[in-house]
Structures are given as structure tokens and as C-alpha cells.
Coordinates of C-alpha atoms and ligand atoms in Angstrom, one line a residue:
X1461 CA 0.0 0.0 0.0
X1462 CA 1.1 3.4 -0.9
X1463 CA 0.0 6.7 0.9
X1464 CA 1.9 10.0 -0.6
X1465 CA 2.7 12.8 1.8
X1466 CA 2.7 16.4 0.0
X1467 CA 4.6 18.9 1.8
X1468 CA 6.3 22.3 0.4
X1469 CA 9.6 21.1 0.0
X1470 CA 8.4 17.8 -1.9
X1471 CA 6.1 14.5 -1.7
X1472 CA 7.6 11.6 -1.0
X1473 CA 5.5 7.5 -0.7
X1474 CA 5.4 6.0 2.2
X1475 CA 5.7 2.4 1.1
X1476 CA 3.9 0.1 3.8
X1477 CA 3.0 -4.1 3.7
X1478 CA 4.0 -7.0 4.9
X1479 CA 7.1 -8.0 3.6
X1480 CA 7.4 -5.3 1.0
X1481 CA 11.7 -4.5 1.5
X1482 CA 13.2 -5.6 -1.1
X1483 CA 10.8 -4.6 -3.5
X1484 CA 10.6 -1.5 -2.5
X1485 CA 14.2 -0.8 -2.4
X1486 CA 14.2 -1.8 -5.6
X1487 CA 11.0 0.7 -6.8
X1488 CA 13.8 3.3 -5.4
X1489 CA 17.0 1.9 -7.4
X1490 CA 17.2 5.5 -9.0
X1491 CA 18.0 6.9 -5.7
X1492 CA 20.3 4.0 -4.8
X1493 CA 22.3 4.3 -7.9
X1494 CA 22.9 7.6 -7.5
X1495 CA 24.3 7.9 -4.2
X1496 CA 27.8 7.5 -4.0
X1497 CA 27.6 6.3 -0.5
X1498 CA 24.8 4.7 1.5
X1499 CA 25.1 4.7 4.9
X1500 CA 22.9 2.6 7.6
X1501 CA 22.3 4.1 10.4
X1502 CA 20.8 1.7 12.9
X1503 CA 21.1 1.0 16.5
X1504 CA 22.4 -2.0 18.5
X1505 CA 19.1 -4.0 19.4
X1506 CA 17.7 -3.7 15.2
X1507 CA 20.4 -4.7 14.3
X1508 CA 21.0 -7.1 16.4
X1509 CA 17.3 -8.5 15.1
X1510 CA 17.0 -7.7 11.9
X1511 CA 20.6 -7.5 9.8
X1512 CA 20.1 -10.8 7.9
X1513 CA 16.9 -9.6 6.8
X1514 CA 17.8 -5.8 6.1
X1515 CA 20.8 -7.4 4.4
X1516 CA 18.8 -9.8 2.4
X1517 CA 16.4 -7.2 0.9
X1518 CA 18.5 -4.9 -0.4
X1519 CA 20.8 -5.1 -3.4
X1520 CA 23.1 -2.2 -3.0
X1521 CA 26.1 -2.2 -1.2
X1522 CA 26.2 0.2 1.9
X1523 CA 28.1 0.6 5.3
X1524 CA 26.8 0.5 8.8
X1525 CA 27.0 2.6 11.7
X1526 CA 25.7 1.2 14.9
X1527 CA 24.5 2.9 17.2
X1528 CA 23.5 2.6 21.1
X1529 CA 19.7 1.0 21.4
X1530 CA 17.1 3.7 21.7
X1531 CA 17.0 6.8 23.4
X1532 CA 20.8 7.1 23.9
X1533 CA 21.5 7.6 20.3
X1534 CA 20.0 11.3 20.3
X1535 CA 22.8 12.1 22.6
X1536 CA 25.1 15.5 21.3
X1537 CA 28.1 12.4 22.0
X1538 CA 26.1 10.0 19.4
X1539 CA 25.6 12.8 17.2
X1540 CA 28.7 14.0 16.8
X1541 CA 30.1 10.6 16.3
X1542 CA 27.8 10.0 13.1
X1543 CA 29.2 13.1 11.6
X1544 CA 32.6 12.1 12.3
X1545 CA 32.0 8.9 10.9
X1546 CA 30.4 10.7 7.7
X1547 CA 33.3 12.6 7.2
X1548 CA 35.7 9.8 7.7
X1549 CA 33.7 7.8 5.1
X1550 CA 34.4 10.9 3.0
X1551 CA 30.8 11.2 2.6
X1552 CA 29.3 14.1 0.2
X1553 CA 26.3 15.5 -0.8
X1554 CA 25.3 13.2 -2.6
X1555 CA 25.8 10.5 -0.3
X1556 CA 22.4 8.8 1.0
X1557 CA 21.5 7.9 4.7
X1558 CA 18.9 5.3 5.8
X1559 CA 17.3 5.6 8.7
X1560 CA 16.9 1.3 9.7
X1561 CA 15.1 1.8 13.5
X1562 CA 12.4 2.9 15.6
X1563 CA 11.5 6.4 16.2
X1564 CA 14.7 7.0 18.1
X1565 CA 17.0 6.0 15.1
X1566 CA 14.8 8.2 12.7
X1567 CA 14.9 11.2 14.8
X1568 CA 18.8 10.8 14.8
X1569 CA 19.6 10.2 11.1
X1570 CA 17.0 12.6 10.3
X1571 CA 18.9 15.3 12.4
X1572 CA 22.3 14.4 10.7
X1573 CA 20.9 14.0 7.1
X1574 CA 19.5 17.6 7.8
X1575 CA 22.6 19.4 8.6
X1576 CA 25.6 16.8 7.2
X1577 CA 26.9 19.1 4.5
X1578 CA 23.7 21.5 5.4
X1579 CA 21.4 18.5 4.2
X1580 CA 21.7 15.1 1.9
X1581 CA 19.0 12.6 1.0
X1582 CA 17.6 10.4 4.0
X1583 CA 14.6 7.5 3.7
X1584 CA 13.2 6.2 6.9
X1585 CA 12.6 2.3 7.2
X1586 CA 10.7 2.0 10.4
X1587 CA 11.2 -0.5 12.8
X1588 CA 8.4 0.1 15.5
X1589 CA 5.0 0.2 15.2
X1590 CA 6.0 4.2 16.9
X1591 CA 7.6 4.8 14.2
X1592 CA 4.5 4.9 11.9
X1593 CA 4.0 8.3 13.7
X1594 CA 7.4 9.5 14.0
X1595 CA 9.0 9.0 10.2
X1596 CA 6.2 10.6 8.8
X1597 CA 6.0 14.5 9.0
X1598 CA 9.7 15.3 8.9
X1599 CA 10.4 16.3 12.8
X1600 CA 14.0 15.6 13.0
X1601 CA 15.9 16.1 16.5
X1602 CA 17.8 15.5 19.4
X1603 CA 18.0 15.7 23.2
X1604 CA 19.8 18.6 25.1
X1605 CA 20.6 17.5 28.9
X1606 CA 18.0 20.6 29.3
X1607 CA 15.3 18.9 27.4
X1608 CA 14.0 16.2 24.9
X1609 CA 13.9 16.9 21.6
X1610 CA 14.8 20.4 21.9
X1611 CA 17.6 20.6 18.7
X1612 CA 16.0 19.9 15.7
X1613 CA 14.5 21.0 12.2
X1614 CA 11.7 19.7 9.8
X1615 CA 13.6 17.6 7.2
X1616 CA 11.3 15.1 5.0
X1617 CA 12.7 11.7 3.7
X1618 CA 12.9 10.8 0.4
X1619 CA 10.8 8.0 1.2
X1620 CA 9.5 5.6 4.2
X1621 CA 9.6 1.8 3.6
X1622 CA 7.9 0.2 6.2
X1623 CA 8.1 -3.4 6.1
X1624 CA 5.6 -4.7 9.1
X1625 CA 7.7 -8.1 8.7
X1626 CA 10.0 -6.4 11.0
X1627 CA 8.4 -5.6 13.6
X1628 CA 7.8 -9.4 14.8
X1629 CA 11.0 -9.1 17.1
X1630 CA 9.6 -6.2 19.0
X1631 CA 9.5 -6.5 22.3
X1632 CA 5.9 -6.6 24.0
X1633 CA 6.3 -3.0 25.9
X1634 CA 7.5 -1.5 22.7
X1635 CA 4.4 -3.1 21.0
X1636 CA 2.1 -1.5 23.6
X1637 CA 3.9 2.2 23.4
X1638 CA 3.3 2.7 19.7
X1639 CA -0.1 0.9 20.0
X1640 CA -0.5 4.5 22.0
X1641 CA -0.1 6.5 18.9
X1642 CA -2.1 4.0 16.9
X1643 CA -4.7 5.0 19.6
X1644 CA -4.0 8.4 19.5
X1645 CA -4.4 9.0 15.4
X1646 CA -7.8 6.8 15.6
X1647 CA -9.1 9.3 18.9
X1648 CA -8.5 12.7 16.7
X1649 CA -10.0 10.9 13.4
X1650 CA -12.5 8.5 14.2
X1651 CA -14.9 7.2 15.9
X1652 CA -16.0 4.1 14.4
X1653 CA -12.2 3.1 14.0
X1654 CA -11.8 3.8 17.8
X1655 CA -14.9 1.6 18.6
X1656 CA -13.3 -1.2 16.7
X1657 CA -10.1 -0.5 18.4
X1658 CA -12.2 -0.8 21.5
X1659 CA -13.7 -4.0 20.8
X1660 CA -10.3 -5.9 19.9
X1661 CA -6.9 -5.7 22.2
X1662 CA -3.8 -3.8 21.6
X1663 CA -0.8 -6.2 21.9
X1664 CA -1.4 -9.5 20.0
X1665 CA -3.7 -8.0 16.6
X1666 CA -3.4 -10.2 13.8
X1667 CA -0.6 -8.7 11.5
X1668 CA -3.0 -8.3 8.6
X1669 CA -4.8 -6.0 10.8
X1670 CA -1.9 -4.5 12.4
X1671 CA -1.0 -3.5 8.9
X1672 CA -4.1 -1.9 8.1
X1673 CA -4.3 0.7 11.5
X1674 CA -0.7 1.6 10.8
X1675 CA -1.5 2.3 7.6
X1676 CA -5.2 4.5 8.7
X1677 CA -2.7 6.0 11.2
X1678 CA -0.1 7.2 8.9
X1679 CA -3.1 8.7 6.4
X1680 CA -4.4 10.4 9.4
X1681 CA -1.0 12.0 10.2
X1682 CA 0.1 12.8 6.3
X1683 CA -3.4 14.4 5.9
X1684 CA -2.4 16.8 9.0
X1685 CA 1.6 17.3 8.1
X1686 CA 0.0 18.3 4.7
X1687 CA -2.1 20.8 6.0
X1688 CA 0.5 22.2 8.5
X1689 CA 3.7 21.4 8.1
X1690 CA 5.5 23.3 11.0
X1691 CA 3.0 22.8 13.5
X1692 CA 1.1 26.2 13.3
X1693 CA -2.0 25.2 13.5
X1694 CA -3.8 21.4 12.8
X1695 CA -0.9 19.5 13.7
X1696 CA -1.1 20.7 17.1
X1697 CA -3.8 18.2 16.8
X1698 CA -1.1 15.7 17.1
X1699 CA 0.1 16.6 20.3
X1700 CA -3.4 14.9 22.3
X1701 CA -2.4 12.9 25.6
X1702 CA 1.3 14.7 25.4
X1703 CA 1.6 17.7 27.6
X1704 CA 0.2 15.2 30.7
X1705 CA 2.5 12.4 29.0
X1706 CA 5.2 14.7 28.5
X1707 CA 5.1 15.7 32.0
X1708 CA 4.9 12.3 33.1
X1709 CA 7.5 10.9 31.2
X1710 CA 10.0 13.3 32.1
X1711 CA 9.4 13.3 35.7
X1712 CA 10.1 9.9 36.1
X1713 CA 13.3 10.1 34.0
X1714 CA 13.4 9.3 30.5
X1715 CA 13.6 5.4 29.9
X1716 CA 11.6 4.4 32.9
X1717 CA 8.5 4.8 30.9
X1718 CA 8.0 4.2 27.1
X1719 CA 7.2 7.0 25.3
X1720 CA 3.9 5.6 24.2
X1721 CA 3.1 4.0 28.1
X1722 CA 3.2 7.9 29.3
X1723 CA 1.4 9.1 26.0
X1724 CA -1.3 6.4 27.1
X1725 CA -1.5 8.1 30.6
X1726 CA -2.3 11.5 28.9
X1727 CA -4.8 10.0 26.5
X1728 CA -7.1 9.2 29.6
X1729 CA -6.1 13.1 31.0
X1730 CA -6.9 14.6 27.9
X1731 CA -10.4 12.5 28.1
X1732 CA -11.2 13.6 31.3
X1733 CA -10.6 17.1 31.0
X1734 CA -12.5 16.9 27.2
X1735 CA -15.4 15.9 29.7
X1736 CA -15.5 19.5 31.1
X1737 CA -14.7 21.4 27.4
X1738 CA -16.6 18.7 25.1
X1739 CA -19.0 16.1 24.6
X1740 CA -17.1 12.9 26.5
X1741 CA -19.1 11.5 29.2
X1742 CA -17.8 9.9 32.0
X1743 CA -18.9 6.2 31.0
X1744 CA -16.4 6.6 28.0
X1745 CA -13.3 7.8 29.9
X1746 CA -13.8 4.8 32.2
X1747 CA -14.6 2.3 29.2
X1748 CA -11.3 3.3 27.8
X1749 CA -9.7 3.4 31.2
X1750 CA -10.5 0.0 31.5
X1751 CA -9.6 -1.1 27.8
X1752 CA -6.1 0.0 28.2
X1753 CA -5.3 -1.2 31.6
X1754 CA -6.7 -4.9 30.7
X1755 CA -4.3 -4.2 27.6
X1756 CA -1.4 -3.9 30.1
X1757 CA -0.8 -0.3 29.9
X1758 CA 1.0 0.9 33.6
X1759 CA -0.3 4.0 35.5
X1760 CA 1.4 3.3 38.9
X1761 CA 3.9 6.0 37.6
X1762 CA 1.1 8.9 38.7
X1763 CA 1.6 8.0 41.8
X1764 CA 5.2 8.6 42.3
X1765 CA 4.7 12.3 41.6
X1766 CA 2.5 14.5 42.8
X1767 CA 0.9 17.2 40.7
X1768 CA 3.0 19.8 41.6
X1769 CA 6.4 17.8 40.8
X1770 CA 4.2 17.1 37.6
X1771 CA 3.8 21.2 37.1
X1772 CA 7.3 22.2 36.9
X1773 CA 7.5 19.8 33.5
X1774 CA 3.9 21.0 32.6
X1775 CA 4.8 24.3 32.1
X1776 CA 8.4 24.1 30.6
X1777 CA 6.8 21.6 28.2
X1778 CA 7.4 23.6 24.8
X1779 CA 3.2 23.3 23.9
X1780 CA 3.1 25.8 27.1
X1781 CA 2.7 29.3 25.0
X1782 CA 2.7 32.5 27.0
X1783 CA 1.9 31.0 30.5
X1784 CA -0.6 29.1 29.3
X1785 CA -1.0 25.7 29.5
X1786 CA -2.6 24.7 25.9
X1787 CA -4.0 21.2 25.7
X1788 CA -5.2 19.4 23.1
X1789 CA -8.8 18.6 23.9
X1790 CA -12.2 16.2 22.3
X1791 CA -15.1 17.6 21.7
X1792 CA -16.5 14.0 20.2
X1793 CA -13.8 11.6 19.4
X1794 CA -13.2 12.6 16.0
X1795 CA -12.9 16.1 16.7
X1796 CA -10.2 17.9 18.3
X1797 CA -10.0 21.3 19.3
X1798 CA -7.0 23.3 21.4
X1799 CA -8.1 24.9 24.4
X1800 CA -6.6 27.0 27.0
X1801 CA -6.6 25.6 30.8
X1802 CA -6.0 27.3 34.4
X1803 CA -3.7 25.1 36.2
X1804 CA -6.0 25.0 39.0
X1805 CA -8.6 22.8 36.6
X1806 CA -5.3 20.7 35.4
X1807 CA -4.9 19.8 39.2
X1808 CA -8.6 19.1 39.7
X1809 CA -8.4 16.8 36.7
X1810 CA -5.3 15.1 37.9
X1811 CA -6.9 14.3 41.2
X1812 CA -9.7 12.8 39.3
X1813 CA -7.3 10.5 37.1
X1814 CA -5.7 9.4 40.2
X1815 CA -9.2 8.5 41.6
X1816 CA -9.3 6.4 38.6
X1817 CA -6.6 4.4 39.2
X1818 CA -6.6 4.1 42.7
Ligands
LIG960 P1 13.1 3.4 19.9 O1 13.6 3.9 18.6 O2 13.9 3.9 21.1 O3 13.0 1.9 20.0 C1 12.6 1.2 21.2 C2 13.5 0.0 21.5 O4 13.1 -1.1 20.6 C3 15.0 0.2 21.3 O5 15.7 -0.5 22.3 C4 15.3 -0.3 19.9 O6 16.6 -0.8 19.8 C5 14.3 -1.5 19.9 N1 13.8 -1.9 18.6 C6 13.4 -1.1 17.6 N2 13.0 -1.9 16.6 C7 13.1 -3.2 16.9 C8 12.8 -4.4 16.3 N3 12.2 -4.4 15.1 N4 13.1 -5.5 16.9 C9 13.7 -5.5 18.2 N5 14.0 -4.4 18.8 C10 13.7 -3.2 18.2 O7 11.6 3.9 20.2 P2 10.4 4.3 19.4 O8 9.3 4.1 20.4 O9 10.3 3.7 18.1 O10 10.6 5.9 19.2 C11 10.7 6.7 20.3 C12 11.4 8.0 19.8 O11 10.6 8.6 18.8 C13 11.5 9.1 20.9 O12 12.8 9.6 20.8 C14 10.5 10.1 20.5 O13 10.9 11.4 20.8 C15 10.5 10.0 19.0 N6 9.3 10.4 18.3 C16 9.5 11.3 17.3 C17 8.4 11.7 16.6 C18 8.5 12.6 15.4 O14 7.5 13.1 14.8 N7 9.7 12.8 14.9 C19 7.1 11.3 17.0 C20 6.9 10.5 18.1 C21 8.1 10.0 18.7
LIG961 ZN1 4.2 10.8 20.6

């Protein structure tokens, strides 16, 4: 299945199906055949899992730089030691990078491909079921020891091949954090796919079916990114369940929870203050309370902070705009609307999710 993303600077396919990889690279060969390098960037646990078959689907020769697994390789350290390598390897502008990991990996190479040489072609092949969200849309970046994500630029791919083949040696908790953005894209779309979400589980779908939400959730963030590229308006839209999850995530230091676990915790705070500003009833917030916690999705992490701890990273969250604290809100599921909210109702509302989980 093919799903094009138009953005000013160009459209580019994402390429998605079960083993699709070495067809696609080959629908690509142009781009292949004219890089005079390619250079994998990957990191140490995809590798690790998926060389032979990464290996086996493509037919032009390329180098490999390994990385550390996961977060650690959008370290300033990591970074610089890409570029060094890129300039050992005598790499040029016309040298070609591919992103072969999960959201982490992508955000990296995208950063490098961006400003190696002040930008040279990248394609993204996902390895997470995250990484539907994060290699579309062209937010490249990585962390300061000040913040997450906080050096960056927009930089599309040339192309995302996303082979769901490879996401069979995920482990479960990375399954159930990018379920979370599956969750999240069908919340801001739709409520009839949410219902069927609802009525099926999160961790164990059939990968037919897997296939298919990936691929409703990538149309429903191309669709946005086309709209709004640089986030000034719809793809704020995006951002529902991840001031609270943001909060969350970076209280209890980064790597305790998944990105998607704490994204899950702001889903159901984003419901129940959509309660107060929309349409959402109580006996749906507990529904999908319920849904996700049967799923396996952890919440004790509320617990170990109280709402003030949870403040200080509530307002330095970069979504906080003049004071404010700006939320992405539901007025039905389906429709999402940004709304301004006094901290005292954010504390009100996080007593109430605590209620919930207590
Ligand atoms: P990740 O890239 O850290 O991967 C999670 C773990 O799974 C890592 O240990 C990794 O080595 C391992 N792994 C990945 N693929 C595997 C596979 N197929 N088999 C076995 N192990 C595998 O995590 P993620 O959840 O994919 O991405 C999280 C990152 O994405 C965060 O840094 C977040 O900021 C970023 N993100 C970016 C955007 C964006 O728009 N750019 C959006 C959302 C998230
Ligand atoms: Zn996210």
C-alpha cells in the first residue's frame, strides 16, 4: 500500500505491507544508484534483530554505523560521532543515509541528514510500530541535557519503507507504546475506527490487521503534516495525551516509561478534561480506562509524583505558550479542538485520574 505525503519542500510514498523491503528498495533503485555512498544508520538492538533480513532485501552495497539501542542515540556524543564517521567515510552531498530503526534511530539520522553538508537525502525504514507516527512528517531532533527533543529541524525523507515483517521481534512493551499513537491517530480521526479498536486488544492483533491501523494511522498524520507542516496550526492536533504524557515521562526520567506508556496516561487526562470542554461522558473515559489497563498499559507511575512535581514539567513543556498551558482537547472523538486551561482545573483533573486508578 502506498500513501503519498505532499509537503512544500516535496512529496515523497510511504511504502507500507508486509514484507514489501526488497521490492521496494528496488521501486527506489534510482535513488540508490545515485548515491555514491549509503550509509545505515541503525542501532544495536535492530540490528542485532533484523541484519540478515535488512541485508537480504537490499541489493546495494552500503556501510553501517551502529548505534546505542534507543534513546541514547539522540545524545550531542552520538551525534557528533555519526558526523565524524560521515566525514571519515568521505561522505558528500550526494551520499544517502537510511534511517533502519524505531522512532529513536529516525529522529537521529533525520537530524544528521538535515545538517551533514547543510542536508543530503535520508529515507526512513521504520522498525516500531511508533515509528508509523514519527517517520512521517519530517520532525527531525535530538535531546539537550536541558530537554527532549529540543535541537532539531523539519527535514522530510525521500521515502518511508515500512516493512511490518519487521516488527515481529519487538519486544511486548515496545508493542504496547506505539499501539498509543495507533490509539491516539484513531481518537483525533474517528470514531468508528476507535470503537473497533475498542472492541479488539492492543498487543497480540493479527498482523493483517496490524498493517491496516498503521496504515489509517499514517493517512491520518500525512493528511495533518499536509495541511500544516511546521506545527502552526492542525498538527497541534497531534500533540493529544502529550503535555500530561510529556510531563509524566520526564518526571520519572526518561527510559523508565515508554514513550507511548506515558502518551497512554495522557490519552485518559486529555479525556477527562475533554469531559469538562466537550461532549465525552464519564462512562467513556472509564470504558477506555478499563480497555487500556486490561491491555497492560501501567499507570502506577502517577503515583510517584504529585501534581506539583508534575507542574514544573507541565509548564516548561514547549506546547506551554505565553503562561498558558494549551491542551489538546475532544469535543467528540473525532474532533479535536486546542483549548486553553488554568492550572488550577489541570490539578482538579489530575486528582480525578488518580481517583481512577486508585
Ligand atoms: P526506539 O527507537 O527507542 O526503539 C525502542 C526500542 O526497541 C529500542 O531499544 C530499539 O533498539 C528496539 N527496537 C526497535 N525496533 C526493533 C525491532 N524491530 N526488533 C527489536 N528491537 C527493536 O523507540 P520508538 O518508540 O520507536 O521511538 C521513540 C522516539 O521517537 C523518541 O525519541 C521520540 O521522541 C521519537 N518520536 C518522534 C516523533 C517525530 O515526529 N519525529 C514522533 C513520536 C516520537
Ligand atoms: Zn508521541
Amino acid at each position: 500500500m502506498n500513501i503519498s505525503v505532499k509537503t512544500a519542500s516535496h512529496t515523497y510514498e510511504v511504502m507500507i505491507g508486509q514484507g514489501i523491503l526488497a521490492q521496494a528498495f528496488t521501486n527506489y533503485a534510482p535513488l540508490f544508484e545515485k548515491a555514491d555512498q549509503i550509509i545505515v544508520l541503525t542501532d544495536e538492538h535492530v540490528w542485532q534483530a533484523q541484519a540478515t533480513y535488512f541485508t537480504n532485501s537490499s541489493f546495494f552495497a552500503f556501510k553501517t554505523f551502529i548505534m546505542p539501542a534507543g534513546e541514547s542515540c539522540k545524545s550531542f556524543e552520538n551525534y557528533e560521532a555519526v558526523q565524524t564517521f560521515l566525514l571519515e567515510q568521505q561522505c558528500t552531498r550526494k551520499s544517502l543515509i537510511i534511517a533502519f530503526g524505531g522512532g529513536a534511530v529516525g529522529d537521529l539520522a533525520g537530524f544528521v541528514a538535515a545538517t551533514y553538508m547543510r542536508g543530503i537525502p535520508f529515507i526512513q525504514v521504520p522498525t516500531t510500530i511508533l515509528a508509523h507516527d514519527s517517520a512521517v512528517g519530517g520532525k527531525t531532533a535530538i535531546n539537550h541535557k536541558l530537554g527532549k527533543n529540543m535541537i532539531g529541524s523539519f527535514y522530510q525523507p525521500q521515502a518511508v519503507l515500512y516493512d511490518t515483517v519487521l516488527l515481529a521481534s519487538l519486544p511486548e512493551r515496545e508493542v504496547l507504546s506505539g499501539m498509543a499513537e495507533v490509539v491516539k491517530h484513531a481518537m483525533i480521526s474517528d470514531a468508528q475506527w476507535l470503537e473497533e479498536i475498542l472492541q479488539g486488544n492492543l498487543v497480540h492483533l493479527p498482523e493483517q490487521l496490524l498493517a491496516q491501523y498503521l496504515a489509517l494511522g499514517i493517512r491520518v498524520k500525512a493528511n495533518i503534516v499536509e495541511q500544516d507542516e511546521t506545527e502552526q496550526s492542525v498538527r497541534k492536533y497531534l500533540n493529544l495525551g502529550h503535555t500530561y504524557g510529556h510531563a509524566i515521562e520526564a518526571a520519572a526520567g526518561y527510559g523508565r516509561l515508554a514513550h507511548g506508556e506515558a502518551v497512554m496516561i495522557g490519552l485518559v487526562y486529555s479525556l477527562l478534561l475533554s469531559e469538562r470542554y466537550g461532549q465525552i461522558t464519564r462512562g467513556f473515559t472509564k470504558r477506555f480506562f478499563h480497555f487500556v489497563v486490561a491491555n497492560g498499559y501501567p499507570f502506577s507511575a502517577v503515583n510517584d509524583y504529585s501534581f506539583d512535581e508534575l507542574t514544573t514539567y507541565l509548564v516548561k513543556d514547549k506546547k506551554a505558550e505565553y503562561g498558558e498551558l494549551q491542551f489538546v482537547l475532544l469535543k467528540a472523538i473525532g474532533e479535536p479542538f486546542v483549548q486553553k486551561v488554568e492550572l488550577a482545573v489541570c490539578q482538579e483533573v489530575d486528582a480525578e485520574l488518580r481517583n481512577l486508578i486508585a
